[in-house]
Amino acid sequence: MRYAELQTSSNFSFLRGASHPQEIVNAANEYGHYAVALTDRNTLSGIVLAHSTARKLKVRRTQFIVGCRLDLRNGQSLLCYPTNRKAYGNLTRLLTLGRRRASKGECWLDLADVEEHSEGQELVLPFPQVLTTQARAHIEHCANAFQGRIHQALTHSCRGDDRQWIASVADFAHTLSLPVVATNDVLYHEPGRKMLQDVVTCIREKCTIHEAGFRLEANAERHLKPGNVMARLFAQWPEALEATILLADRCRFSMEELRYEYPEEIITPGLSAFEDLRIRTLEGAKVRYPDGVSEAVHRQIEHELKLIAEREYAPYFLTVHEIVKFAKSKEILCQGRGSAANSLVCFCLGITEADPIERKLLFERFISAARNEPPDIDVDFEHERREEVIQHIYEKYGRDRAGLTATVVHYRTKRVIREVSKVLEISQESPTPQKELALQLMRQLTGFPRHLSQHVGGFVIARGRLDELVPVENARMKDRTVIQWEKDDIDELGMMKVDILALGMLTAIRRSFHMLQKHYGKTVTLASIPSDDEAVYKMLQNADSVGVFQVESRAQQSMLPRLKPKTFYDLVIEVAIVRPGPIQGNMVHPYLKRREGREPVEYPSDALRDVLEKTLGVPLFQEQAMQIAIIGAGFTPDEADALRRSLATFRHVGTISSLRERFLQGMRANGYSDDFAERCFSQIEGFGTYGFPEAHAISFANLVYVSAWIKCHYPDVFCAALLNSQPMGFYAPAQLVRDARDHGVKILPIDVNHSGWETTLEHIEGDARCAVRLGLHMVSGLAENEGKRVAQVREESGVLYTSPEELARRTGSNHRTMDRLAQADTFASMNTGRRQALWKIGAVEGKLPPLFAATTADLFQEPDADLPAATDSQEVVADYLAQGLSLRNHPLTFLRRKLKAKRAITAAELKVTPAKRMVIVAGLVLFRQRPGTAKETMFITLEDETGAVNLIVWKQVHEKHHKAVVQSQLIACWGEVQREGQVLHVVARHVWDWSPMLQGLDPDDSAPAIRLRSRDFR
Amino acid sequence: MRCFLSLFCPEIDEDRLAKLVAWCDRYSPLVSRDGSNGAILDITGCAHLFGGEDDLLFDLQRRLERMGLEAHAAIADSWGAAWALARYGGHQFIVHGASQTIAALDGLPVEALRLPENTVWELRRLGIVNIAALRRMAANSLTTRFGPVVVQRLQQALLQAEEPLTPWRPPAVYRASRMLAEPVSTVGSVEYVLQDLLREVCGKLELNHLGSRHMDLACFRVDGTVDRCEARTSKPNRSVPHMMRLFAGNLEKLWANFGFETFVLSVCDAEPLYPLQASLASNELEQGESFDLLVDRVGMKLGFGEVNRIVVRESYLPEYATAFCPAASASIPASAEWPEYRVRPVRLIDPPMPIQVSVSIPGGEPVQFLIGRQNHRVVRCEGPERLFAEWWRDPENTDRSRDYYRVEDEQGMRFWMYLDATRTSWYLHGHFA
C-alpha cells in the first residue's frame, strides 16, 4: 500500500520530537514510504540533515518533502509544504518574520501572516482531539482562505472512539468541501522511543514523570507506521490515504534547487569578479614584495588564480578582502588563521601575514581539487573591536542578506544526567532496574539538539535575500541575527561562510604598537618586526613567557626549555606540538629525542619522507596526518577528510570504527608497523577536534613571536597593553604585574589624581623605561563611564582633586563609585588612607546635583574620625579584595613564619633543591588544570612571595585528597622534587588545605579574608 | 527593669527549634523564637520561681544537655545584650545594670549587635571591629552612613531604647477567659465553664459572620502549669453544642492535679461563615450539616487523617485514576479535568476478571466471550483504546500496553474489557450501566 507520512516532528521541535531527522527519514525509507515530510514546529533547522540523509540513501525509495508546522499565536496550527522554490522562499520569509519579532526561541505568527505568504504552499490542518468552537472557526476560516490547496488531516491515535471521532471530523470537513488526508502525527520513528518522548515532555513542562499526568501521551502510537498498517486503520477512508500520494506529488520542491550565490557589489564596476580579484592580487603583490615580484611568486599567483577561476570562488575572496580592508581602514588589527595561510593570493590581499612561498606551503591544502566544497577563510580580529566589523557587515549587506551561522547546542552527558535524574527522581539510592532504565534513556537523549546558539563568528552573506534561503532569527545578543542552519548544513548546501573571530592578543598587540608610537616614537607593524631577534628566542628558551600568546600555558612553558626554539619555524612547531593531537598520538617524545640527536631521524617509508621531513619524521601537523592516511593507508583525499570530520562532530556517529579498521588495514598492506599505524590513528583522532594545520600554526607562531618581541624589549608596554586588554590569556592581572616587576618595570598604584581609565605609561626622570600606572579599570566593580568621568574631569580642568568629598562634588559620582574608589585606596595622593576615605565618602549619598551638593557638603563638615589604623596585612587583604592584586606585599609574606614552622619552603628555595628530595611547599592556587589528554592527572600551579611552583597530582593522590585539591585557596603539598632540564615539578604525595591560615591575615576578621579566584581549566 | 534570657543553639534545625520554643513556655509565658537558631524569653519576675537567675540558668542548661542539644544562654537587662552575651560573651552569663552591660559588651565584635551582614562588613573595613570602637563614633555620623539601624541596635543593647517581644503563640482571633474563685477539678465543672466560654466566643463569631475550624482551651493549674485541649472541625463552625461534643472526648484527658483556677478559650482561626437561610421544605440543610457533623465526629474519634474523600488523578490507567485525600483539609486538590472521550465505568472490577474471548480476524475485536459459563455475543463494539503502561512504576517491564474495548451484548449489557500486553489474555475490568 502506497503511503506518504506528511506530519512528523523530529527532535528539532525541541523537547517534543524524540527522534533525529535522520532516523525518521531512514525509517520511512525502510517502510518503503512513498514520501516523508518533516514538519518541525516553526523551524527548518532539521531539514538539511533530513535532506542529506535522503540524498545518501543506498536504495532510495522515499522522497523527502520540506515542510513546517506553523504554531500560531492563537493556539491553532497549520502544516505548510512549499511546492516550488518561490514558495520555499515565502515560507522562510514567513518564519523569519515570526522569529524576528519575538524574543529568542519564540515565534509570533498570526493567520494573516500565513495568508500573506501562502502563495505556492500546500497546507494541512492538523487533526483536532476535540472540536471547540474556536477550532471549528479556525478550520472554516482556513478552508475558505486557502481553498483548493488545503487538506484536513485525519489521525488515528487509538484513543478508543477513533472510528466515530474521525468520521465526525471527516464529515465536518466534507461540509466545508475540505479534502482529507491521513497522517500519523509522528513524534518518534519507532515505538521504543515513547519513554524518551515522555521524558522530554517532562523536561519541557518542568515536572517529574509522576506529576506529568495528562501532559504525556496515553499510548505509544505516534511512531512511523508501515503502509499496510495505515491502510488498515484508514480502511473506511481510502481517499485520505490516496491524498497522501497526491499531496506528496504536488510538493515537488527539493533542497537541490537552492542555489547559493555570492554577493556581487564588492566587485569593482565594469570588471568581472575574476578580473577584479586578479588586479587586486597583483597590486597587493607589489606591496608585499617591494623589491619586485619574483618569477616564482608570479607563477604561483597565476596557478592559484586559475584554480579560483575554475571553481568560481573569486567573489568569495573579494568579500573577505573587503572585510579585511574595512578593518584596516579603521585600524582594527586582523590576521587570517587556519588553512587560508596556504594561499599566496590571501597573502597578497593582506588577509594573512605569512608568506606561503617562503614557508613552502601548498595552495592545494587550502582549496583541494578533490574536495568540492567552498574554501573556509577564518579571520581573527581584535576582540574588543570585532563587534564593529560584525555591525559593518550587517550594515553593508543588510540583515536580510547577512546572518550569523547557528550552532546547534546538543544535550551533553552532564546535563542529560541532571535532567533525566530530575524527571525520574533518580538518586544514588534508587534501585538498580530504575537506574538502568534511566541510563538507557540518558544514552538516547545524549546528542539531541537542545537549542540554537550563535556560532562564534561564522557569517553567511548572500547575493539575494538570505531570508529566502533560510529562516533568520534573533540571537540572544542584541543586534545579532542568526540563521537556522549550522556550519555543516551550510557546507552541505555549498554556501559561503566567513569566520569573523575574536582574538584578545590582537587587541593587546595593537595597544602595544600604539604605546610604542606614543612613548618611544617607534612605528611598528605586524610585518615589520625582524623575525630573527636572538634576545627574543633566548627569553623563550628560558620559559620566560608569561603573557606571550599561546606559549604562556604551563604545558607550553615546560616544553619551551626542552624544544629550545632558535628560529621562527621552531615556534611553529612549538605551537603545534603542545596540542591534544600530537600528545595523544605520542609524538612529542620521539620528536624531542630526534631533535636532541638522541634518536636517529628515520622515515617509515620513502613515500612518507616528503611528508615528514620538516618535522624529523614525526607527524605533528594536521595535514601530515591526513597525508599519512592518503599515502600510507591508501585513502582518497575525500575519505581522509571524511575521516577527520567524522571525528570532529556528532553527526556521523558509528562510522569511526569502520574507518579505523580501514586505516589500519591500509597501513598494514603498505608495510607499516601496527604500532606506527595505531599511533597515527590516535593522532588523527586528536586532530579531529584540536588539530593545527601547519599554516594555522604559522599564523599563530607569528603572533607568538610578535608578542614575545614586545615583552622582551618593552616589558612596560607589554604589561600595560595586556592589563588593558583583559580578560584574555592565561594569567590574572596579579601575575602579569608581578612578572613585569620581576623584569624591572616600576608599577605605580591606582590614584584618582594620576590614573586614567586605562592603565598608562608614565615617564620617569632619568629612566629610559616608563613606569606603568595602573588604571581605574583595575578597580573592581567600578563602572566604566563613572571611572572615565573621574579621569576626564581632572584632565579637562587641569586641577587635581583635594579630598574625596571634593571629588564627589566635582564629578557628581554616586555613592557606589566613591565606595569602590575608596576601597581600592586610590586617594593616597591626597594623604587620605583607605579607612579615612571610606569614612569620608560614607556621607556622600546618591547623586546630588552639583549646586545642591556643594551646600550639603558644607553643612555637614565633619571632623576626621578616630579610626583604628590598619596593619600591613589588613591593607594587603583589602587590596586583593578591591583590585585583585597588591603592590605592597604578597599575602604569604605575612604567613611565612607560620609556614616555616610547618617546614614549608619557598619557591626560591625549591629552585636550588636537588631532584628526588622530598619537600613541603605551600602557596596560593593560581591554576588548576586537568588536560583532556591526561584525564586523571591534575596540574596545579601555586604562587608564593618568591615565585611559582608547579605541582603534579596523580590520580591516586587526587582521589585521596580530593577536597583539598579541588577547593583550597592555599594548598600545601608534600612531594618529591622532579627535574627535567630546567623544568621543575613537585610530584604530590600528600595535599593539605591550608586556606584557614588566610583568615589569620586579618586578625580582626573571622570571615575568609582573601577570596582568590584561581583560574581552572579543563 | 525587664529581664531577658537569650538562648542560642548553633546546630538546631527548624523542627526542633519550634519544639524548643514551645517547651520554653515552662520558664515564661513570653517566649519567642529569635532568628533561625535561638529563642528569647522575657523572664521578668519569673526567676524566683526557679530559685533565682543562677538556678534558672542551671536548670535550663541541664535539661537541654540531657536532650542532647548544644545550647548557650545568657541573662541581661535587654534583649540585645542577652543575645550578644549568649553568642559572643564567653564566660559572662548574667549581667545587670547599665555600666556592667557596657563593660561586658565593649570587647565584643560588632556582629554581636544583630546588624545586617553588609553593615558589619562595612564597619569592619573601616576598622570598627568591636563595640567599644563603635561607641566612640558620633551617633549622627553613624546614622548618615549606615541608617538608623546601628545606633538603634546599640541603644537597645545598652538599655537606652525599648524593644518589645512578640510571643510565639499567635494571638488568638477571639479569646474568652474565666478566673474562678475556687479551683475546680471535675470534668463536670470544666464542662460548665467551657460551655459558658463557648457561648461567648460563638456569639462573637456569629456577629461577624465567621466560623472557626480550630479552638483551644488552656487550663491553668494552681501551681502555674498549663494543660491544653483542643477541638478541630472540617468546616468553619460556630455551633456551641457541636463544639461541646468535640471537646467532650478530650476533657477527660485533662489532669487537674491540685485543680484549675483559670480557663482561656482561644479561637485560633476564623473564616467567613454566612448565616444560612433555612429552607422551607427544610431537610437539605440539615442533611448537609449532618454530613459535616459526621465527618467531624468521625474525625475527632479516628483522627482527621483517616477520613478521606475521592478525587480524580491525572492517570490514563483506570486503577490509578482516583486517589484519596483528607476530607477535612482546607484545600481539597482540584480534581483533574477528565478527557470526555475517555469513557470509564463507575466501578472497577478489582482485580480484573480473566475471561475467554474470541476475536474477529483481522480486526482483532471481540466477537463473543464467556463470563463463567454464560456466553455473550457481541453486538456492538468500540475500541481499542490503547493505554501504555506507566513505565516508570515498573522499570523492568516497560513495554506493556492494554487495548480496552467497550462492548454491548445481545441483551444490551455493556462491558469494559481489555486485552493485555501478552496479546492473548482478556480481562473484564468493569460494567457500564
XYZ file of N, CA and C in Angstrom, chain B residues 214-390:
531
model
N -10.734 25.669 64.473
C -9.779 25.258 65.493
C -9.941 26.125 66.740
N -10.293 25.494 67.838
C -10.368 26.215 69.118
C -9.479 25.510 70.127
N -8.997 26.290 71.082
C -8.012 25.774 72.013
C -8.378 26.231 73.414
N -8.445 25.291 74.331
C -8.771 25.615 75.711
C -7.537 25.430 76.574
N -7.092 26.522 77.225
C -5.932 26.424 78.106
C -6.444 26.417 79.545
N -6.012 25.415 80.293
C -6.459 25.285 81.679
C -5.250 25.479 82.582
N -5.254 26.567 83.339
C -4.103 26.887 84.179
C -4.295 26.307 85.573
N -3.317 25.548 86.000
C -3.437 24.927 87.311
C -3.006 25.903 88.386
N -3.291 25.520 89.581
C -2.950 26.374 90.718
C -1.438 26.591 90.784
N -0.680 25.564 90.405
C 0.779 25.680 90.554
C 1.438 26.415 89.395
N 0.659 27.016 88.509
C 1.246 27.828 87.427
C 1.503 27.042 86.160
N 1.269 25.730 86.171
C 1.454 24.972 84.931
C 0.159 24.970 84.130
N 0.290 24.561 82.873
C -0.835 24.692 81.950
C -1.134 23.330 81.335
N -2.390 23.032 81.155
C -2.766 21.886 80.339
C -3.673 22.409 79.241
N -3.640 21.719 78.094
C -4.432 22.234 76.980
C -5.257 21.126 76.367
N -6.376 21.502 75.804
C -7.031 20.580 74.884
C -7.679 21.391 73.775
N -7.908 20.716 72.645
C -8.375 21.492 71.504
C -9.448 20.736 70.762
N -10.140 21.460 69.857
C -11.145 20.833 69.003
C -10.950 21.363 67.592
N -11.001 20.435 66.639
C -10.851 20.846 65.237
C -12.052 20.356 64.444
N -12.401 21.108 63.429
C -13.528 20.694 62.587
C -13.112 20.747 61.129
N -13.882 20.092 60.262
C -13.520 20.061 58.850
C -13.987 21.315 58.146
N -15.041 21.935 58.668
C -15.544 23.153 58.044
C -15.686 24.211 59.125
N -15.651 25.468 58.728
C -15.841 26.528 59.723
C -17.140 26.301 60.503
N -17.096 26.584 61.743
C -18.194 26.191 62.608
C -18.335 27.196 63.743
N -19.579 27.376 64.251
C -19.751 28.208 65.438
C -20.924 27.703 66.282
N -21.187 26.407 66.137
C -22.303 25.855 66.890
C -21.802 25.391 68.250
N -22.429 25.927 69.330
C -21.975 25.603 70.685
C -22.124 24.112 70.964
N -23.308 23.536 70.705
C -23.437 22.106 71.033
C -22.438 21.243 70.262
N -22.216 21.597 68.978
C -21.279 20.814 68.184
C -19.881 20.895 68.779
N -19.459 22.077 69.112
C -18.122 22.228 69.677
C -18.029 21.508 71.020
N -19.091 21.584 71.782
C -19.097 20.896 73.076
C -18.847 19.411 72.874
N -19.551 18.864 71.870
C -19.408 17.430 71.616
C -17.962 17.086 71.273
N -17.355 17.962 70.472
C -15.995 17.682 70.029
C -15.004 17.800 71.184
N -15.249 18.775 72.051
C -14.350 18.940 73.203
C -14.513 17.781 74.175
N -15.751 17.299 74.250
C -16.106 16.384 75.335
C -15.108 15.244 75.496
N -14.770 14.622 74.388
C -13.870 13.471 74.463
C -12.529 13.835 75.079
N -12.073 15.060 74.830
C -10.727 15.426 75.262
C -10.662 15.903 76.709
N -11.801 16.369 77.209
C -11.781 16.941 78.560
C -11.344 15.893 79.574
N -11.687 14.658 79.275
C -11.365 13.599 80.234
C -9.862 13.407 80.365
N -9.156 13.810 79.327
C -7.710 13.589 79.361
C -6.980 14.644 80.186
N -7.679 15.726 80.527
C -7.022 16.767 81.330
C -6.659 16.198 82.698
N -5.536 16.686 83.189
C -5.125 16.226 84.516
C -5.125 17.412 85.461
N -6.040 17.398 86.386
C -6.271 18.596 87.186
C -5.243 18.773 88.298
N -4.701 17.670 88.805
C -3.769 17.756 89.916
C -4.393 18.528 91.088
N -3.893 19.697 91.435
C -4.476 20.467 92.534
C -5.661 21.304 92.094
N -6.053 21.168 90.828
C -7.220 21.901 90.370
C -6.854 23.053 89.450
N -7.816 23.401 88.571
C -7.617 24.521 87.651
C -8.227 25.773 88.229
N -7.548 26.882 88.041
C -8.120 28.121 88.561
C -8.499 29.087 87.455
N -7.861 28.915 86.273
C -8.160 29.845 85.184
C -8.346 29.047 83.900
N -9.316 29.484 83.078
C -9.521 28.869 81.775
C -9.490 29.938 80.696
N -8.760 29.688 79.617
C -8.769 30.628 78.486
C -9.151 29.847 77.239
N -10.217 30.283 76.589
C -10.619 29.644 75.333
C -10.194 30.554 74.183
N -9.361 30.005 73.262
C -8.896 30.832 72.131
C -9.466 30.286 70.828
N -9.910 31.206 69.997
C -10.335 30.836 68.641
C -9.097 31.023 67.762
N -8.525 29.920 67.297
C -7.210 30.024 66.651
C -7.287 30.487 65.203
N -8.367 30.203 64.536
C -8.504 30.742 63.178
C -9.962 31.057 62.937
N -10.216 31.864 61.949
C -11.604 32.213 61.643
C -11.740 32.414 60.147
N -12.831 31.903 59.608
C -13.101 32.079 58.171
C -14.533 32.555 58.028
N -14.830 33.182 56.896
C -16.197 33.653 56.709
C -17.190 32.492 56.791
N -18.282 32.691 57.475
C -19.359 31.692 57.529
C -20.646 32.487 57.597
N -21.368 32.465 56.476
C -22.552 33.320 56.430
C -23.746 32.563 56.980
N -24.656 33.285 57.582
C -25.848 32.618 58.112
C -26.649 32.032 56.969
N -27.148 30.804 57.115
C -27.887 30.156 56.033
C -29.371 30.415 56.218
N -30.002 30.646 55.084
C -31.460 30.781 55.103
C -32.032 29.376 55.265
N -32.786 29.170 56.290
C -33.400 27.850 56.452
C -34.429 27.659 55.346
N -34.292 26.536 54.634
C -35.224 26.332 53.521
C -36.589 25.924 54.081
N -37.637 26.219 53.314
C -38.979 25.952 53.833
C -39.236 24.463 53.871
N -38.812 23.785 52.785
C -39.005 22.337 52.761
C -38.080 21.676 53.795
N -36.937 22.267 53.916
C -36.126 22.160 55.125
C -35.562 20.816 55.556
N -35.177 19.938 54.625
C -34.378 18.832 55.123
C -32.936 18.873 54.635
N -32.781 19.560 53.459
C -31.439 19.593 52.833
C -30.396 20.162 53.773
N -30.766 21.301 54.351
C -29.799 21.995 55.190
C -29.284 21.048 56.262
N -30.242 20.393 56.884
C -29.837 19.530 57.980
C -28.991 18.392 57.490
N -29.404 17.871 56.284
C -28.610 16.777 55.750
C -27.171 17.206 55.507
N -27.056 18.333 54.834
C -25.718 18.834 54.535
C -24.931 19.011 55.815
N -25.567 19.608 56.759
C -24.880 19.862 58.008
C -24.534 18.564 58.714
N -25.489 17.643 58.667
C -25.232 16.440 59.429
C -24.082 15.654 58.816
N -23.896 15.789 57.486
C -22.752 15.114 56.878
C -21.447 15.686 57.423
N -21.408 17.026 57.470
C -20.196 17.651 58.001
C -19.987 17.249 59.455
N -21.109 17.208 60.196
C -21.002 16.825 61.601
C -20.450 15.419 61.712
N -20.918 14.573 60.783
C -20.449 13.194 60.787
C -18.941 13.150 60.581
N -18.504 13.909 59.534
C -17.071 13.944 59.252
C -16.311 14.390 60.490
N -16.821 15.423 61.168
C -16.129 15.944 62.339
C -16.072 14.911 63.450
N -17.215 14.269 63.662
C -17.257 13.343 64.805
C -16.392 12.128 64.530
N -16.469 11.633 63.300
C -15.611 10.503 62.957
C -14.154 10.937 63.031
N -13.923 12.145 62.540
C -12.564 12.670 62.517
C -11.993 12.820 63.918
N -12.829 13.352 64.844
C -12.343 13.537 66.204
C -12.044 12.187 66.839
N -12.810 11.181 66.457
C -12.611 9.845 67.029
C -11.360 9.172 66.447
N -11.298 9.150 65.093
C -10.251 8.370 64.427
C -9.032 9.200 64.070
N -9.171 10.494 64.175
C -8.129 11.380 63.665
C -8.540 11.813 62.267
N -8.344 13.096 61.953
C -8.847 13.603 60.670
C -8.081 13.021 59.486
N -6.869 12.489 59.765
C -6.108 11.873 58.682
C -6.791 10.638 58.118
N -7.701 10.057 58.894
C -8.309 8.799 58.479
C -9.579 8.986 57.662
N -10.094 10.195 57.622
C -11.345 10.422 56.913
C -11.030 11.034 55.546
N -11.388 10.341 54.482
C -10.958 10.752 53.144
C -12.123 10.948 52.196
N -11.841 11.677 51.134
C -12.780 11.667 50.015
C -12.013 11.362 48.737
N -12.739 11.028 47.657
C -12.078 10.543 46.444
C -11.907 11.690 45.441
N -10.730 11.817 44.847
C -10.528 12.809 43.787
C -9.957 12.106 42.548
N -10.128 12.772 41.402
C -9.618 12.221 40.146
C -8.152 12.593 40.003
N -7.324 11.597 39.643
C -5.913 11.874 39.394
C -5.639 11.837 37.908
N -4.550 12.521 37.495
C -4.212 12.501 36.068
C -3.463 11.225 35.731
N -4.189 10.170 35.462
C -3.560 8.944 35.004
C -4.523 8.279 34.044
N -3.981 7.785 32.923
C -4.847 7.132 31.949
C -5.284 5.763 32.439
N -4.444 5.138 33.274
C -4.753 3.789 33.719
C -5.845 3.836 34.780
N -6.947 3.075 34.585
C -8.103 3.222 35.465
C -7.773 2.982 36.935
N -6.872 2.019 37.225
C -6.638 1.721 38.634
C -5.883 2.828 39.346
N -5.242 3.706 38.593
C -4.526 4.811 39.233
C -5.288 6.124 39.132
N -6.434 6.098 38.491
C -7.071 7.365 38.112
C -7.815 8.035 39.253
N -7.899 7.378 40.415
C -8.526 8.039 41.551
C -7.587 7.979 42.742
N -7.827 8.914 43.685
C -6.975 8.919 44.871
C -7.803 9.413 46.050
N -7.343 9.099 47.255
C -7.995 9.588 48.462
C -7.316 10.859 48.930
N -8.129 11.802 49.424
C -7.497 12.943 50.071
C -8.273 13.253 51.333
N -7.599 13.787 52.356
C -8.270 14.003 53.648
C -9.511 14.860 53.479
N -10.606 14.434 54.061
C -11.870 15.127 53.870
C -11.884 16.480 54.555
N -11.101 16.606 55.633
C -11.202 17.829 56.419
C -10.218 18.907 55.960
N -9.424 18.576 54.969
C -8.397 19.533 54.563
C -9.038 20.805 54.025
N -8.421 21.934 54.346
C -8.997 23.218 53.951
C -9.022 23.332 52.434
N -7.950 22.844 51.799
C -7.915 22.969 50.348
C -7.937 21.577 49.746
N -9.055 21.188 49.224
C -9.150 19.904 48.546
C -8.544 20.090 47.168
N -7.533 19.264 46.789
C -6.896 19.464 45.491
C -7.937 19.348 44.373
N -7.823 20.239 43.423
C -8.789 20.241 42.339
C -8.693 18.915 41.597
N -9.819 18.299 41.360
C -9.815 17.069 40.585
C -9.384 17.386 39.167
N -8.657 16.436 38.548
C -8.191 16.668 37.185
C -9.384 16.743 36.235
N -9.195 17.480 35.176
C -10.202 17.555 34.122
C -10.102 16.270 33.308
N -11.099 15.483 33.313
C -11.047 14.198 32.622
C -11.418 14.392 31.149
N -10.596 13.855 30.215
C -10.959 13.995 28.803
C -12.265 13.249 28.535
N -13.237 13.969 28.009
C -14.589 13.448 27.925
C -14.677 12.149 27.128
N -13.837 12.066 26.086
C -13.993 10.916 25.198
C -13.429 9.635 25.792
N -12.712 9.731 26.890
C -12.231 8.502 27.529
C -13.267 8.047 28.549
N -14.160 7.153 28.113
C -15.280 6.756 28.964
C -14.821 5.688 29.959
N -15.222 5.845 31.224
C -14.840 4.889 32.252
C -16.083 4.419 33.005
N -16.121 3.149 33.436
C -17.249 2.697 34.260
C -17.147 3.278 35.663
N -18.275 3.267 36.392
C -18.287 3.852 37.720
C -17.472 3.002 38.690
N -17.639 1.689 38.594
C -16.878 0.806 39.490
C -15.970 -0.086 38.672
N -14.786 -0.339 39.189
C -13.874 -1.261 38.520
C -13.972 -2.626 39.181
N -13.783 -3.659 38.393
C -13.660 -4.988 38.978
C -12.202 -5.130 39.389
N -12.023 -5.397 40.697
C -10.659 -5.388 41.214
C -10.400 -6.674 41.955
N -9.481 -7.526 41.564
C -8.680 -7.387 40.348
C -9.502 -7.737 39.107
N -9.046 -7.324 37.931
C -9.777 -7.612 36.698
C -10.009 -9.120 36.553
N -11.162 -9.476 35.993
C -11.547 -10.890 35.936
C -11.123 -11.465 34.583
N -10.334 -12.579 34.618
C -9.942 -13.179 33.331
C -11.171 -13.747 32.633
N -11.265 -13.535 31.352
C -12.406 -14.080 30.594
C -11.909 -14.684 29.293
N -12.731 -15.532 28.708
C -12.431 -16.148 27.414
C -13.096 -15.322 26.331
N -12.305 -14.910 25.346
C -12.868 -14.064 24.290
C -12.455 -14.634 22.946
N -13.375 -14.682 22.023
C -12.950 -14.987 20.648
C -13.072 -13.706 19.830
N -12.111 -13.548 18.919
C -11.997 -12.255 18.241
C -12.184 -12.421 16.742
N -12.456 -11.297 16.126
C -12.608 -11.287 14.672
C -11.228 -11.251 14.040
N -11.146 -11.721 12.842
C -9.892 -11.667 12.102
C -10.171 -10.919 10.802
N -9.404 -9.915 10.419
C -8.153 -9.488 11.020
C -8.308 -8.387 12.058
N -9.509 -7.893 12.289
C -9.657 -6.699 13.131
C -9.209 -6.891 14.561
N -9.325 -8.110 15.125
C -8.917 -8.362 16.496
C -9.945 -7.886 17.508
N -11.159 -7.566 17.072
C -12.164 -7.098 18.025
C -12.918 -8.287 18.606
N -13.365 -8.158 19.878
C -14.105 -9.272 20.479
C -15.403 -9.553 19.741
N -15.696 -10.859 19.529
C -16.929 -11.247 18.856
C -17.866 -11.918 19.857
N -17.312 -12.834 20.644
C -18.093 -13.344 21.769
C -17.167 -13.702 22.915
N -17.797 -13.782 24.113
C -16.946 -14.056 25.270
C -17.744 -14.789 26.337
N -16.995 -15.471 27.223
C -17.587 -16.266 28.287
C -17.299 -15.606 29.625
N -18.397 -15.378 30.410
C -18.167 -14.991 31.802
C -18.730 -16.130 32.625
N -17.886 -16.836 33.330
C -18.329 -18.062 33.969
C -18.748 -19.039 32.863
N -20.016 -19.484 32.915
C -20.473 -20.349 31.830
C -21.366 -19.594 30.883
N -21.575 -18.356 31.195
C -22.513 -17.548 30.415
C -21.831 -17.061 29.145
N -22.416 -17.359 28.006
C -21.864 -16.905 26.739
C -22.518 -15.593 26.326
N -21.674 -14.632 25.912
C -22.209 -13.347 25.438
C -21.771 -13.134 24.011
N -22.701 -12.731 23.164
C -22.360 -12.431 21.784
C -22.292 -10.909 21.639
N -21.215 -10.452 21.023
C -21.012 -9.004 20.925
C -21.850 -8.444 19.777
N -22.634 -7.450 20.100
C -23.456 -6.808 19.079
C -22.795 -5.517 18.603
N -22.346 -4.762 19.600
C -21.647 -3.529 19.243
C -20.301 -3.490 19.966
N -19.349 -2.820 19.343
C -18.016 -2.800 19.944
C -17.338 -1.490 19.575
N -16.663 -0.901 20.538
C -15.908 0.320 20.255
C -14.503 0.159 20.821
N -13.520 0.574 20.026
C -12.142 0.487 20.520
C -11.202 0.128 19.384
N -9.984 -0.153 19.652
C -9.436 -0.179 21.008
C -9.020 1.188 21.509
N -9.080 1.349 22.826
C -8.414 2.482 23.453
C -7.117 1.908 23.991
N -6.021 2.279 23.367
C -4.740 1.672 23.731
C -4.079 2.516 24.821
N -3.734 1.891 25.924
C -3.092 2.606 27.038
C -1.734 1.986 27.313
N -0.743 2.839 27.312
C 0.633 2.386 27.560
C 0.848 2.321 29.066
N 1.602 1.354 29.498
C 1.856 1.220 30.932
C 2.535 2.474 31.456
N 2.303 2.773 32.724
C 3.076 3.845 33.355
C 4.427 3.237 33.681
